[in-house]
Amino acid sequence: MRLSLIPLFFLLLPMAEIATFIVVGREIGVAATLGLILLSAVVGAVLLRAQGLGVLRKLQSLSRTGENPGRQIVHGAMIVIAAFLLILPGFLSDLIGILLFIPAVREAAWQFLRKRVTVVTRTSGTRSDPADARPRSIPGVIDLDDAEFTRDPDHNGPSDRLR
């Protein structure tokens, strides 16, 4: 039943946006309405850059400490959605976008989504303990030192030979 509401939402939202354009245009004039639309697009782009960079710094910090970045990934996705909603012309989408830029609203949305969303992360080859300098073995990879192979300059194909 929920899926049947999604097409209805995408049909009604543009109609509501058009009605809002008409009401706002009557109240403040066409030029001011167009100016507000352009202003919201610029604000959306600026906020995306400022808050997006903040989220990227937090993600880098979490990845260095080995913590789960799921919450920050979802917050970052909400910031991208918020900026997209501000860049799109429309006052209702702007209102939703502005709300998503508020950290308390994003946190409330995260608490709602937390049990419904699974964030899968993969660890990279970096180690949380830099003192652990032992090389990791990767299945199917043979790691050779410089002294363990030579190159054949006369051969055009793969030229590494084991000694």
PDB file of C-alpha atoms in Angstrom:
ATOM      1  CA  MET A   1       0.000   0.000   0.000  1.00  0.00           C
ATOM      2  CA  ARG A   2       2.895   2.387   0.729  1.00  0.00           C
ATOM      3  CA  LEU A   3       4.293   1.965  -2.787  1.00  0.00           C
ATOM      4  CA  SER A   4       0.992   3.095  -4.279  1.00  0.00           C
ATOM      5  CA  LEU A   5       1.334   6.442  -2.449  1.00  0.00           C
ATOM      6  CA  ILE A   6       4.699   7.270  -4.023  1.00  0.00           C
ATOM      7  CA  PRO A   7       3.358   7.942  -7.563  1.00  0.00           C
ATOM      8  CA  LEU A   8       0.565  10.014  -6.024  1.00  0.00           C
ATOM      9  CA  PHE A   9       3.152  12.062  -4.121  1.00  0.00           C
ATOM     10  CA  PHE A  10       5.161  12.718  -7.313  1.00  0.00           C
ATOM     11  CA  LEU A  11       1.977  13.798  -9.058  1.00  0.00           C
ATOM     12  CA  LEU A  12       0.719  16.061  -6.280  1.00  0.00           C
ATOM     13  CA  LEU A  13       4.020  17.738  -5.362  1.00  0.00           C
ATOM     14  CA  PRO A  14       4.497  19.555  -8.694  1.00  0.00           C
ATOM     15  CA  MET A  15       0.853  20.625  -8.621  1.00  0.00           C
ATOM     16  CA  ALA A  16       1.311  22.003  -5.100  1.00  0.00           C
ATOM     17  CA  GLU A  17       4.517  23.764  -6.177  1.00  0.00           C
ATOM     18  CA  ILE A  18       2.714  25.427  -9.105  1.00  0.00           C
ATOM     19  CA  ALA A  19      -0.097  26.545  -6.805  1.00  0.00           C
ATOM     20  CA  THR A  20       2.494  27.947  -4.379  1.00  0.00           C
ATOM     21  CA  PHE A  21       4.211  29.839  -7.230  1.00  0.00           C
ATOM     22  CA  ILE A  22       0.886  31.422  -8.142  1.00  0.00           C
ATOM     23  CA  VAL A  23       0.070  32.438  -4.556  1.00  0.00           C
ATOM     24  CA  VAL A  24       3.552  33.825  -3.851  1.00  0.00           C
ATOM     25  CA  GLY A  25       3.656  35.575  -7.254  1.00  0.00           C
ATOM     26  CA  ARG A  26       0.357  37.321  -6.517  1.00  0.00           C
ATOM     27  CA  GLU A  27       1.596  38.467  -3.108  1.00  0.00           C
ATOM     28  CA  ILE A  28       5.122  39.687  -3.890  1.00  0.00           C
ATOM     29  CA  GLY A  29       5.189  39.917  -7.696  1.00  0.00           C
ATOM     30  CA  VAL A  30       6.741  37.876 -10.469  1.00  0.00           C
ATOM     31  CA  ALA A  31      10.220  39.439 -10.294  1.00  0.00           C
ATOM     32  CA  ALA A  32      10.529  38.913  -6.536  1.00  0.00           C
ATOM     33  CA  THR A  33       9.255  35.335  -6.878  1.00  0.00           C
ATOM     34  CA  LEU A  34      11.864  34.560  -9.540  1.00  0.00           C
ATOM     35  CA  GLY A  35      14.513  36.242  -7.391  1.00  0.00           C
ATOM     36  CA  LEU A  36      13.604  34.010  -4.429  1.00  0.00           C
ATOM     37  CA  ILE A  37      13.852  30.935  -6.633  1.00  0.00           C
ATOM     38  CA  LEU A  38      17.336  31.937  -7.832  1.00  0.00           C
ATOM     39  CA  LEU A  39      18.397  32.846  -4.295  1.00  0.00           C
ATOM     40  CA  SER A  40      17.324  29.456  -2.960  1.00  0.00           C
ATOM     41  CA  ALA A  41      19.359  27.704  -5.674  1.00  0.00           C
ATOM     42  CA  VAL A  42      22.483  29.703  -4.758  1.00  0.00           C
ATOM     43  CA  VAL A  43      21.927  29.104  -1.029  1.00  0.00           C
ATOM     44  CA  GLY A  44      21.512  25.374  -1.713  1.00  0.00           C
ATOM     45  CA  ALA A  45      24.808  25.209  -3.579  1.00  0.00           C
ATOM     46  CA  VAL A  46      26.659  27.176  -0.870  1.00  0.00           C
ATOM     47  CA  LEU A  47      25.193  25.069   1.954  1.00  0.00           C
ATOM     48  CA  LEU A  48      26.039  21.869   0.108  1.00  0.00           C
ATOM     49  CA  ARG A  49      29.655  22.941  -0.144  1.00  0.00           C
ATOM     50  CA  ALA A  50      29.957  24.149   3.452  1.00  0.00           C
ATOM     51  CA  GLN A  51      28.100  21.368   5.231  1.00  0.00           C
ATOM     52  CA  GLY A  52      29.216  18.691   2.777  1.00  0.00           C
ATOM     53  CA  LEU A  53      32.863  19.434   3.521  1.00  0.00           C
ATOM     54  CA  GLY A  54      32.117  19.234   7.239  1.00  0.00           C
ATOM     55  CA  VAL A  55      30.568  15.793   6.818  1.00  0.00           C
ATOM     56  CA  LEU A  56      33.559  14.638   4.731  1.00  0.00           C
ATOM     57  CA  ARG A  57      35.942  15.732   7.513  1.00  0.00           C
ATOM     58  CA  LYS A  58      33.881  13.803  10.074  1.00  0.00           C
ATOM     59  CA  LEU A  59      33.907  10.720   7.823  1.00  0.00           C
ATOM     60  CA  GLN A  60      37.685  10.920   7.491  1.00  0.00           C
ATOM     61  CA  SER A  61      38.036  11.240  11.258  1.00  0.00           C
ATOM     62  CA  LEU A  62      35.750   8.245  11.854  1.00  0.00           C
ATOM     63  CA  SER A  63      37.610   6.138   9.298  1.00  0.00           C
ATOM     64  CA  ARG A  64      40.931   6.910  10.979  1.00  0.00           C
ATOM     65  CA  THR A  65      39.623   5.794  14.365  1.00  0.00           C
ATOM     66  CA  GLY A  66      37.879   2.727  12.946  1.00  0.00           C
ATOM     67  CA  GLU A  67      34.395   3.778  14.127  1.00  0.00           C
ATOM     68  CA  ASN A  68      31.219   2.966  12.213  1.00  0.00           C
ATOM     69  CA  PRO A  69      30.518   5.862   9.812  1.00  0.00           C
ATOM     70  CA  GLY A  70      26.898   4.852   9.113  1.00  0.00           C
ATOM     71  CA  ARG A  71      25.332   7.828  10.866  1.00  0.00           C
ATOM     72  CA  GLN A  72      27.592  10.325   9.076  1.00  0.00           C
ATOM     73  CA  ILE A  73      26.969   8.667   5.710  1.00  0.00           C
ATOM     74  CA  VAL A  74      23.217   9.040   6.183  1.00  0.00           C
ATOM     75  CA  HIS A  75      23.652  12.653   7.359  1.00  0.00           C
ATOM     76  CA  GLY A  76      25.755  13.342   4.260  1.00  0.00           C
ATOM     77  CA  ALA A  77      23.102  11.810   2.017  1.00  0.00           C
ATOM     78  CA  MET A  78      20.452  13.985   3.671  1.00  0.00           C
ATOM     79  CA  ILE A  79      22.592  17.086   3.070  1.00  0.00           C
ATOM     80  CA  VAL A  80      22.891  16.198  -0.623  1.00  0.00           C
ATOM     81  CA  ILE A  81      19.114  15.682  -0.815  1.00  0.00           C
ATOM     82  CA  ALA A  82      18.532  18.968   1.035  1.00  0.00           C
ATOM     83  CA  ALA A  83      20.784  20.870  -1.369  1.00  0.00           C
ATOM     84  CA  PHE A  84      19.099  19.228  -4.360  1.00  0.00           C
ATOM     85  CA  LEU A  85      15.690  20.275  -2.986  1.00  0.00           C
ATOM     86  CA  LEU A  86      16.912  23.861  -2.560  1.00  0.00           C
ATOM     87  CA  ILE A  87      18.382  23.972  -6.046  1.00  0.00           C
ATOM     88  CA  LEU A  88      15.126  22.716  -7.583  1.00  0.00           C
ATOM     89  CA  PRO A  89      12.644  25.516  -8.216  1.00  0.00           C
ATOM     90  CA  GLY A  90       9.815  25.412  -5.721  1.00  0.00           C
ATOM     91  CA  PHE A  91       8.931  26.780  -2.319  1.00  0.00           C
ATOM     92  CA  LEU A  92       7.664  23.537  -0.795  1.00  0.00           C
ATOM     93  CA  SER A  93      10.790  21.638  -1.808  1.00  0.00           C
ATOM     94  CA  ASP A  94      12.832  24.570  -0.419  1.00  0.00           C
ATOM     95  CA  LEU A  95      11.057  24.242   2.916  1.00  0.00           C
ATOM     96  CA  ILE A  96      11.846  20.519   3.105  1.00  0.00           C
ATOM     97  CA  GLY A  97      15.438  21.227   2.026  1.00  0.00           C
ATOM     98  CA  ILE A  98      15.941  23.912   4.675  1.00  0.00           C
ATOM     99  CA  LEU A  99      14.569  21.564   7.335  1.00  0.00           C
ATOM    100  CA  LEU A 100      17.019  18.839   6.281  1.00  0.00           C
ATOM    101  CA  PHE A 101      19.941  21.245   6.719  1.00  0.00           C
ATOM    102  CA  ILE A 102      19.076  21.595  10.415  1.00  0.00           C
ATOM    103  CA  PRO A 103      21.198  19.062  12.340  1.00  0.00           C
ATOM    104  CA  ALA A 104      18.413  18.290  14.861  1.00  0.00           C
ATOM    105  CA  VAL A 105      16.010  17.426  12.031  1.00  0.00           C
ATOM    106  CA  ARG A 106      18.643  15.232  10.362  1.00  0.00           C
ATOM    107  CA  GLU A 107      19.271  13.472  13.666  1.00  0.00           C
ATOM    108  CA  ALA A 108      15.521  12.858  14.128  1.00  0.00           C
ATOM    109  CA  ALA A 109      15.361  11.468  10.577  1.00  0.00           C
ATOM    110  CA  TRP A 110      18.406   9.266  11.346  1.00  0.00           C
ATOM    111  CA  GLN A 111      16.735   7.923  14.487  1.00  0.00           C
ATOM    112  CA  PHE A 112      13.654   7.098  12.401  1.00  0.00           C
ATOM    113  CA  LEU A 113      15.679   5.503   9.577  1.00  0.00           C
ATOM    114  CA  ARG A 114      18.230   3.729  11.778  1.00  0.00           C
ATOM    115  CA  LYS A 115      16.176   0.582  12.269  1.00  0.00           C
ATOM    116  CA  ARG A 116      14.986   0.571   8.663  1.00  0.00           C
ATOM    117  CA  VAL A 117      18.311   1.158   6.870  1.00  0.00           C
ATOM    118  CA  THR A 118      21.417  -0.987   6.779  1.00  0.00           C
ATOM    119  CA  VAL A 119      24.650   0.828   6.060  1.00  0.00           C
ATOM    120  CA  VAL A 120      27.310  -1.578   4.802  1.00  0.00           C
ATOM    121  CA  THR A 121      30.902  -0.459   5.058  1.00  0.00           C
ATOM    122  CA  ARG A 122      34.036  -2.208   3.850  1.00  0.00           C
ATOM    123  CA  THR A 123      37.340  -1.760   5.539  1.00  0.00           C
ATOM    124  CA  SER A 124      40.288  -0.787   3.425  1.00  0.00           C
ATOM    125  CA  GLY A 125      43.784  -2.154   3.668  1.00  0.00           C
ATOM    126  CA  THR A 126      44.794   0.480   6.205  1.00  0.00           C
ATOM    127  CA  ARG A 127      45.477  -0.539   9.755  1.00  0.00           C
ATOM    128  CA  SER A 128      44.243   1.263  12.826  1.00  0.00           C
ATOM    129  CA  ASP A 129      47.564   0.487  14.553  1.00  0.00           C
ATOM    130  CA  PRO A 130      50.433   1.999  12.531  1.00  0.00           C
ATOM    131  CA  ALA A 131      52.948   0.027  14.614  1.00  0.00           C
ATOM    132  CA  ASP A 132      51.596  -3.168  13.026  1.00  0.00           C
ATOM    133  CA  ALA A 133      53.883  -3.131   9.983  1.00  0.00           C
ATOM    134  CA  ARG A 134      53.443  -6.771   9.022  1.00  0.00           C
ATOM    135  CA  PRO A 135      52.181  -7.113   5.464  1.00  0.00           C
ATOM    136  CA  ARG A 136      48.747  -8.615   5.068  1.00  0.00           C
ATOM    137  CA  SER A 137      48.430 -11.563   2.751  1.00  0.00           C
ATOM    138  CA  ILE A 138      45.781 -11.172   0.102  1.00  0.00           C
ATOM    139  CA  PRO A 139      44.527 -14.391  -1.508  1.00  0.00           C
ATOM    140  CA  GLY A 140      45.733 -14.753  -5.104  1.00  0.00           C
ATOM    141  CA  VAL A 141      48.452 -12.092  -4.797  1.00  0.00           C
ATOM    142  CA  ILE A 142      52.153 -12.952  -4.770  1.00  0.00           C
ATOM    143  CA  ASP A 143      54.208 -10.139  -3.287  1.00  0.00           C
ATOM    144  CA  LEU A 144      57.801 -10.084  -4.563  1.00  0.00           C
ATOM    145  CA  ASP A 145      60.685  -7.861  -3.525  1.00  0.00           C
ATOM    146  CA  ASP A 146      62.961  -6.216  -6.114  1.00  0.00           C
ATOM    147  CA  ALA A 147      65.575  -8.935  -5.599  1.00  0.00           C
ATOM    148  CA  GLU A 148      63.071 -11.692  -6.371  1.00  0.00           C
ATOM    149  CA  PHE A 149      62.366 -10.834 -10.025  1.00  0.00           C
ATOM    150  CA  THR A 150      63.976  -9.354 -13.135  1.00  0.00           C
ATOM    151  CA  ARG A 151      62.592  -7.696 -16.244  1.00  0.00           C
ATOM    152  CA  ASP A 152      63.314  -8.923 -19.767  1.00  0.00           C
ATOM    153  CA  PRO A 153      63.704  -5.760 -21.919  1.00  0.00           C
ATOM    154  CA  ASP A 154      63.506  -7.748 -25.210  1.00  0.00           C
ATOM    155  CA  HIS A 155      60.079  -9.202 -24.440  1.00  0.00           C
ATOM    156  CA  ASN A 156      56.926  -7.096 -25.152  1.00  0.00           C
ATOM    157  CA  GLY A 157      54.465  -9.073 -23.004  1.00  0.00           C
ATOM    158  CA  PRO A 158      54.472  -9.706 -19.294  1.00  0.00           C
ATOM    159  CA  SER A 159      58.155  -9.713 -18.561  1.00  0.00           C
ATOM    160  CA  ASP A 160      58.613 -10.657 -14.937  1.00  0.00           C
ATOM    161  CA  ARG A 161      60.563 -13.896 -14.378  1.00  0.00           C
ATOM    162  CA  LEU A 162      61.129 -15.532 -11.055  1.00  0.00           C
ATOM    163  CA  ARG A 163      64.770 -16.144 -10.212  1.00  0.00           C
TER     164      ARG A 163
END
